[in-house]
Amino acid sequence: MNVLASGRHDAAQHSTDIDTFSRIARIAERGRIDALFLADGPAGLVEESFTRPWRALEPVSLLSPLSQQTGHIGLVATTSTLFGHPYVAARQIATLDHISKRRAAWNIITSQTPVALAAYGLESRFGQDERYVRADEFARIVTGLWSSVPQSAIVADPGRNLFVDETVTRPIDVQGIHFRSRGNLSAPVGPQGRPVIFHSGQSDDSKAFGARWADALFTGQRTLAGAQKFYSDVKALARANGRNPDHLLVMPGLFRILGGSEEEARGRKDDPDARLDIDFPHHELAHHFALSPDDLPLVGVLPSI
Ligand SMILES: Cc1cc2nc3c(=O)[nH]c(=O)nc-3n(C[C@H](O)[C@H](O)[C@H](O)COP(=O)(O)O)c2cc1C
């Protein structure tokens, strides 16, 4: 189903309606989908928010009740490495991992928008290098905190008046340019080890970052050749980092339209296609070319920049 128009399909669907999300989670689990992946924007109402259902709810909070209504589907929460502190993200995801019985995953994004910068009181954009230095420090702190209280440190022995054995903890001490953190996470990570890490991005910096930290990369590829290059690049980077490249999965985004027959599926696509509001993709396209939509006619030759 066309994602831009599909939000208009069901009048009852609403960005803040927990029943809608519960229904999606249960159907996905029944359909044997591996994981429910909640994308997120760093902050505020952006252009798309005004014209269609948007990412209103914070993913970790939203996945928490869904974890109690499902039994085995993975729960992937997107959080930004530009805004907020890594300690908070580490604790939230570790908590989700416990309450979901080890089904939590963290999707790392590095995006910035003028709306998010304004919301967090920041005056200037982060440069490309700076975004990934920041993301690197963020990931170092989160993963360090996740291993700071190993299961073996939990003694829980009232006889000795000892619950956590401090000598077995592994406090971190990260003094970065952007983030600093010392000490332990309050939540131990479960016996299975740290939650799964996803990363979503496209650039060379993103590939290098993902090959260092992620278990899976979410990517949008538009051509077969581009997709093959992305795949071989990140596998080579993982190998160069001393990792087994098979442990870094590449998960390209797909929009599927399902139906009992080809005809039914096509019919399901026609309906949202007919309702498609072209303004939003037009603005997006113009934004990618650093143009105003008025300077980018949809019919005719692309202007040279
Ligand atoms: C497949 C994919 C999914 C993404 N999902 C999100 C998202 O949910 N929220 C967000 O704010 N940014 C998202 N991003 C944006 C990235 O985090 C990043 O800002 C963007 O790719 C530009 O950085 P890059 O040029 O280093 O790749 C996504 C990017 C890709 C490629």
Coordinates of C-alpha atoms and ligand atoms in Angstrom, one line a residue:
M1 CA 0.0 0.0 0.0
N2 CA 1.3 3.4 -0.8
V3 CA 2.7 4.7 2.5
L4 CA 1.9 8.3 1.8
A5 CA -1.8 7.7 1.2
S6 CA -2.3 4.6 3.3
G7 CA -2.8 6.7 6.4
R8 CA -6.0 8.1 4.9
H9 CA -7.3 4.7 4.2
D10 CA -8.9 4.0 7.5
A11 CA -10.6 7.0 9.2
A12 CA -10.2 5.3 12.6
Q13 CA -6.5 5.1 12.3
H14 CA -4.8 7.7 14.4
S15 CA -1.2 8.4 15.4
T16 CA -2.0 8.4 19.1
D17 CA -4.5 5.5 19.2
I18 CA -3.0 2.6 21.2
D19 CA -5.8 0.2 19.9
T20 CA -4.5 0.7 16.3
F21 CA -1.0 -0.1 17.3
S22 CA -2.1 -3.1 19.4
R23 CA -4.0 -4.4 16.4
I24 CA -1.0 -4.0 14.1
A25 CA 1.3 -5.7 16.6
R26 CA -1.0 -8.7 17.0
I27 CA -1.6 -9.1 13.3
A28 CA 2.1 -8.9 12.6
E29 CA 2.8 -11.5 15.3
R30 CA 0.1 -13.8 13.9
G31 CA 1.6 -13.3 10.5
R32 CA 5.0 -14.5 11.8
I33 CA 6.7 -11.2 11.1
D34 CA 10.0 -11.1 12.9
A35 CA 9.8 -7.6 14.4
L36 CA 7.8 -4.5 14.7
F37 CA 10.0 -1.6 13.8
L38 CA 8.9 1.9 15.0
A39 CA 10.6 4.7 13.1
D40 CA 10.7 8.1 14.8
G41 CA 11.5 11.7 14.2
P42 CA 13.8 13.5 16.6
A43 CA 11.2 16.1 17.6
G44 CA 8.2 18.3 16.9
L45 CA 5.7 18.6 14.1
V46 CA 7.4 18.5 10.8
E47 CA 5.9 19.1 7.3
E48 CA 4.4 15.7 6.9
S49 CA 2.8 15.8 10.4
F50 CA 0.3 18.4 9.1
T51 CA -1.0 16.2 6.2
R52 CA -1.1 12.6 7.4
P53 CA -0.8 10.4 10.5
W54 CA 2.6 11.1 11.9
R55 CA 5.1 9.7 14.5
A56 CA 3.5 11.2 17.5
L57 CA 4.3 8.8 20.3
E58 CA 7.7 8.0 21.7
P59 CA 8.7 4.5 20.6
V60 CA 10.0 2.9 23.8
S61 CA 6.9 4.0 25.7
L62 CA 4.6 2.8 22.9
L63 CA 6.4 -0.6 22.6
S64 CA 6.1 -1.2 26.4
P65 CA 2.3 -2.0 26.4
L66 CA 2.7 -3.8 23.1
S67 CA 5.3 -6.1 24.7
Q68 CA 2.6 -7.3 27.1
Q69 CA 0.1 -7.9 24.3
T70 CA 2.4 -10.0 22.2
G71 CA 4.6 -13.0 23.0
H72 CA 7.5 -13.4 20.6
I73 CA 7.7 -10.6 18.0
G74 CA 10.8 -8.4 18.2
L75 CA 10.3 -4.8 19.2
V76 CA 12.6 -2.2 17.6
A77 CA 12.6 1.3 19.0
T78 CA 14.2 4.2 17.1
T79 CA 16.1 6.8 19.1
S80 CA 18.3 9.6 18.0
T81 CA 22.0 9.9 18.9
L82 CA 22.0 13.7 18.3
F83 CA 19.4 14.7 20.9
G84 CA 19.1 13.4 24.4
H85 CA 21.7 11.7 26.6
P86 CA 22.9 8.1 26.0
Y87 CA 22.3 7.1 29.7
V88 CA 18.6 7.6 29.2
A89 CA 18.5 5.6 26.0
A90 CA 20.5 2.8 27.5
R91 CA 18.2 2.5 30.5
Q92 CA 15.0 2.8 28.4
I93 CA 16.0 0.0 26.0
A94 CA 17.4 -2.2 28.8
T95 CA 14.0 -1.8 30.6
L96 CA 12.1 -2.6 27.5
D97 CA 14.3 -5.7 27.1
H98 CA 13.3 -6.9 30.5
I99 CA 9.6 -6.2 30.3
S100 CA 9.4 -7.8 26.8
K101 CA 11.4 -10.8 27.9
R102 CA 14.4 -10.1 25.7
R103 CA 12.7 -8.8 22.6
A104 CA 14.0 -5.2 22.5
A105 CA 16.2 -3.7 19.9
W106 CA 17.6 -0.2 19.4
N107 CA 17.5 1.5 16.0
I108 CA 20.1 4.3 15.9
I109 CA 19.4 7.3 13.8
T110 CA 21.5 10.4 13.3
S111 CA 19.0 12.7 11.6
Q112 CA 18.5 16.4 12.4
T113 CA 15.8 18.8 11.3
P114 CA 15.5 22.5 12.0
V115 CA 12.4 21.7 14.1
A116 CA 14.4 19.3 16.3
L117 CA 17.3 21.7 16.7
A118 CA 14.9 24.4 17.7
A119 CA 13.1 22.0 20.1
Y120 CA 16.3 21.2 21.9
G121 CA 17.5 24.8 22.0
L122 CA 20.4 24.3 19.6
E123 CA 21.4 27.1 17.3
S124 CA 23.4 25.4 14.6
R125 CA 23.3 22.2 12.6
F126 CA 25.7 19.4 13.4
G127 CA 28.2 18.8 10.5
Q128 CA 28.4 15.4 8.9
D129 CA 31.6 14.4 10.7
E130 CA 30.3 15.8 14.0
R131 CA 27.1 13.7 13.7
Y132 CA 29.0 10.5 13.5
V133 CA 31.6 11.4 16.2
R134 CA 28.6 12.1 18.4
A135 CA 26.8 8.9 17.4
D136 CA 30.0 6.9 18.1
E137 CA 30.3 8.3 21.6
F138 CA 26.6 7.7 22.2
A139 CA 26.9 4.1 21.1
R140 CA 30.1 3.6 23.2
I141 CA 28.3 4.8 26.3
V142 CA 25.1 2.8 25.7
T143 CA 26.9 -0.5 24.9
G144 CA 29.3 0.1 27.8
L145 CA 26.5 0.7 30.2
W146 CA 24.7 -2.4 28.9
S147 CA 27.7 -4.5 30.0
S148 CA 28.3 -2.6 33.2
V149 CA 26.2 -4.8 35.4
P150 CA 26.7 -8.4 34.3
Q151 CA 24.2 -11.1 35.5
S152 CA 27.0 -12.5 37.7
A153 CA 27.0 -9.3 39.7
I154 CA 23.4 -9.9 40.9
V155 CA 24.0 -11.9 44.1
A156 CA 20.6 -11.3 45.7
D157 CA 21.7 -12.8 49.1
P158 CA 19.8 -11.3 52.0
G159 CA 21.8 -13.4 54.3
R160 CA 24.9 -11.4 53.4
N161 CA 22.9 -8.2 53.0
L162 CA 24.3 -8.2 49.4
F163 CA 22.2 -7.7 46.3
V164 CA 24.7 -6.4 43.7
D165 CA 28.4 -7.4 44.0
E166 CA 30.2 -4.2 43.2
T167 CA 33.5 -6.0 42.6
V168 CA 31.9 -7.8 39.6
T169 CA 30.4 -4.6 38.0
R170 CA 32.2 -3.0 35.1
P171 CA 31.6 0.8 35.5
I172 CA 32.3 2.8 32.4
D173 CA 34.4 6.0 32.1
V174 CA 33.8 7.7 28.8
Q175 CA 35.0 11.3 28.4
G176 CA 34.0 12.2 24.9
I177 CA 33.8 15.5 23.1
H178 CA 30.0 15.5 23.1
F179 CA 29.1 13.1 25.9
R180 CA 30.5 12.0 29.2
S181 CA 29.4 9.2 31.4
R182 CA 30.9 7.4 34.4
G183 CA 29.5 4.5 36.4
N184 CA 27.0 1.7 36.0
L185 CA 23.6 1.4 34.5
S186 CA 20.9 0.9 37.1
A187 CA 19.4 -2.0 35.1
P188 CA 21.4 -5.1 34.5
V189 CA 21.1 -6.6 31.0
G190 CA 19.5 -10.0 30.8
P191 CA 21.4 -13.3 30.5
Q192 CA 21.2 -13.2 26.7
G193 CA 23.5 -10.2 26.5
R194 CA 22.8 -6.8 25.1
P195 CA 19.7 -5.9 23.0
V196 CA 20.0 -6.1 19.2
I197 CA 21.3 -2.9 17.5
F198 CA 19.9 -1.6 14.2
H199 CA 21.2 1.5 12.3
S200 CA 19.4 3.4 9.6
G201 CA 21.4 5.5 7.2
Q202 CA 22.8 5.8 3.7
S203 CA 26.1 7.7 3.6
D204 CA 29.7 6.3 3.8
D205 CA 29.9 7.6 7.4
S206 CA 26.7 5.7 8.2
K207 CA 28.1 2.5 6.6
A208 CA 31.3 2.8 8.7
F209 CA 29.3 3.5 11.8
G210 CA 26.9 0.6 11.2
A211 CA 29.7 -1.8 10.4
R212 CA 31.2 -1.0 13.8
W213 CA 28.1 -1.1 16.0
A214 CA 25.1 -2.6 14.4
D215 CA 23.7 -6.1 14.1
A216 CA 21.5 -5.0 11.2
L217 CA 21.3 -2.1 8.8
F218 CA 18.0 -0.7 7.6
T219 CA 18.5 0.9 4.2
G220 CA 16.4 2.2 1.4
Q221 CA 17.9 1.3 -2.0
R222 CA 16.4 2.3 -5.3
T223 CA 18.5 0.3 -7.7
L224 CA 19.8 -3.3 -7.8
A225 CA 23.4 -2.1 -8.5
G226 CA 23.2 0.4 -5.6
A227 CA 21.8 -2.2 -3.2
Q228 CA 24.6 -4.7 -4.2
K229 CA 27.2 -2.0 -3.6
F230 CA 25.8 -1.1 -0.2
Y231 CA 25.8 -4.8 0.7
S232 CA 29.4 -5.5 -0.4
D233 CA 30.7 -2.2 1.2
V234 CA 29.2 -2.9 4.6
K235 CA 30.2 -6.6 4.6
A236 CA 33.8 -5.5 3.7
L237 CA 33.8 -2.9 6.5
A238 CA 32.6 -5.4 9.0
R239 CA 35.3 -7.8 8.0
A240 CA 37.9 -4.9 8.3
N241 CA 36.6 -4.3 11.8
G242 CA 37.4 -7.9 12.7
R243 CA 33.8 -8.9 12.7
N244 CA 32.1 -11.9 11.1
P245 CA 30.3 -10.2 8.2
D246 CA 27.5 -12.8 8.5
H247 CA 26.7 -11.1 11.9
L248 CA 25.8 -7.9 10.1
L249 CA 22.5 -8.1 8.3
V250 CA 21.3 -5.8 5.6
M251 CA 17.6 -5.2 5.7
P252 CA 16.3 -3.2 2.8
G253 CA 12.9 -1.4 3.1
L254 CA 10.1 -2.7 1.0
F255 CA 6.5 -1.6 0.7
R256 CA 4.3 -4.6 0.3
I257 CA 0.7 -4.8 -0.9
L258 CA -0.9 -8.1 -0.1
G259 CA -4.0 -9.6 -1.5
G260 CA -5.6 -13.0 -2.1
S261 CA -4.8 -12.5 -5.8
E262 CA -2.8 -10.2 -8.0
E263 CA -6.0 -8.4 -8.9
E264 CA -7.0 -7.9 -5.3
A265 CA -3.5 -6.6 -4.4
R266 CA -3.6 -4.2 -7.4
G267 CA -7.0 -3.0 -6.3
R268 CA -5.7 -2.3 -2.9
K269 CA -3.0 -0.2 -4.3
D270 CA -5.3 1.7 -6.7
D271 CA -7.4 3.1 -3.8
P272 CA -4.6 4.8 -1.9
D273 CA -2.9 5.8 -5.1
A274 CA -6.1 7.7 -6.1
R275 CA -6.1 9.6 -2.8
L276 CA -2.4 10.4 -3.0
D277 CA -1.6 14.0 -2.0
I278 CA 1.3 15.0 -4.2
D279 CA 2.3 18.0 -2.2
F280 CA 4.3 16.2 0.4
P281 CA 6.5 14.2 -1.9
H282 CA 6.8 17.3 -4.1
H283 CA 8.2 19.3 -1.1
E284 CA 10.5 16.4 -0.2
L285 CA 11.9 16.1 -3.7
A286 CA 12.5 19.9 -3.8
H287 CA 14.1 19.7 -0.4
H288 CA 16.6 17.0 -1.6
F289 CA 17.6 19.4 -4.5
A290 CA 17.8 22.4 -2.1
L291 CA 15.0 24.1 -4.2
S292 CA 11.7 25.6 -3.3
P293 CA 8.8 23.5 -4.7
D294 CA 7.8 26.5 -6.8
D295 CA 11.1 26.1 -8.7
L296 CA 10.6 22.4 -9.3
P297 CA 7.7 21.9 -11.7
L298 CA 6.4 18.3 -11.7
V299 CA 5.9 18.4 -15.4
G300 CA 8.8 19.2 -17.6
V301 CA 12.6 19.1 -17.5
L302 CA 14.4 19.3 -14.2
P303 CA 16.1 22.7 -13.8
S304 CA 19.9 22.7 -13.7
I305 CA 21.1 23.8 -10.3
Ligands
LIG1 C1 16.1 3.3 5.7 C2 16.3 4.6 6.6 C3 15.4 4.8 7.6 C4 15.6 5.9 8.4 N1 14.7 6.1 9.5 C5 14.7 7.3 10.1 C6 13.8 7.6 11.2 O1 12.9 6.7 11.5 N2 13.8 8.8 11.8 C7 14.8 9.7 11.4 O2 14.7 10.8 12.0 N3 15.7 9.5 10.5 C8 15.7 8.3 9.8 N4 16.6 8.1 8.8 C9 17.6 9.1 8.6 C10 19.0 8.7 9.0 O3 19.1 8.6 10.4 C11 20.1 9.8 8.6 O4 19.8 11.0 9.2 C12 20.0 10.0 7.1 O5 20.2 8.8 6.5 C13 21.1 11.0 6.7 O6 22.4 10.6 7.2 P1 23.4 9.9 6.3 O7 23.6 10.8 5.1 O8 24.7 9.9 7.1 O9 22.9 8.6 5.9 C14 16.5 6.9 8.1 C15 17.4 6.7 7.0 C16 17.3 5.5 6.3 C17 18.2 5.3 5.1

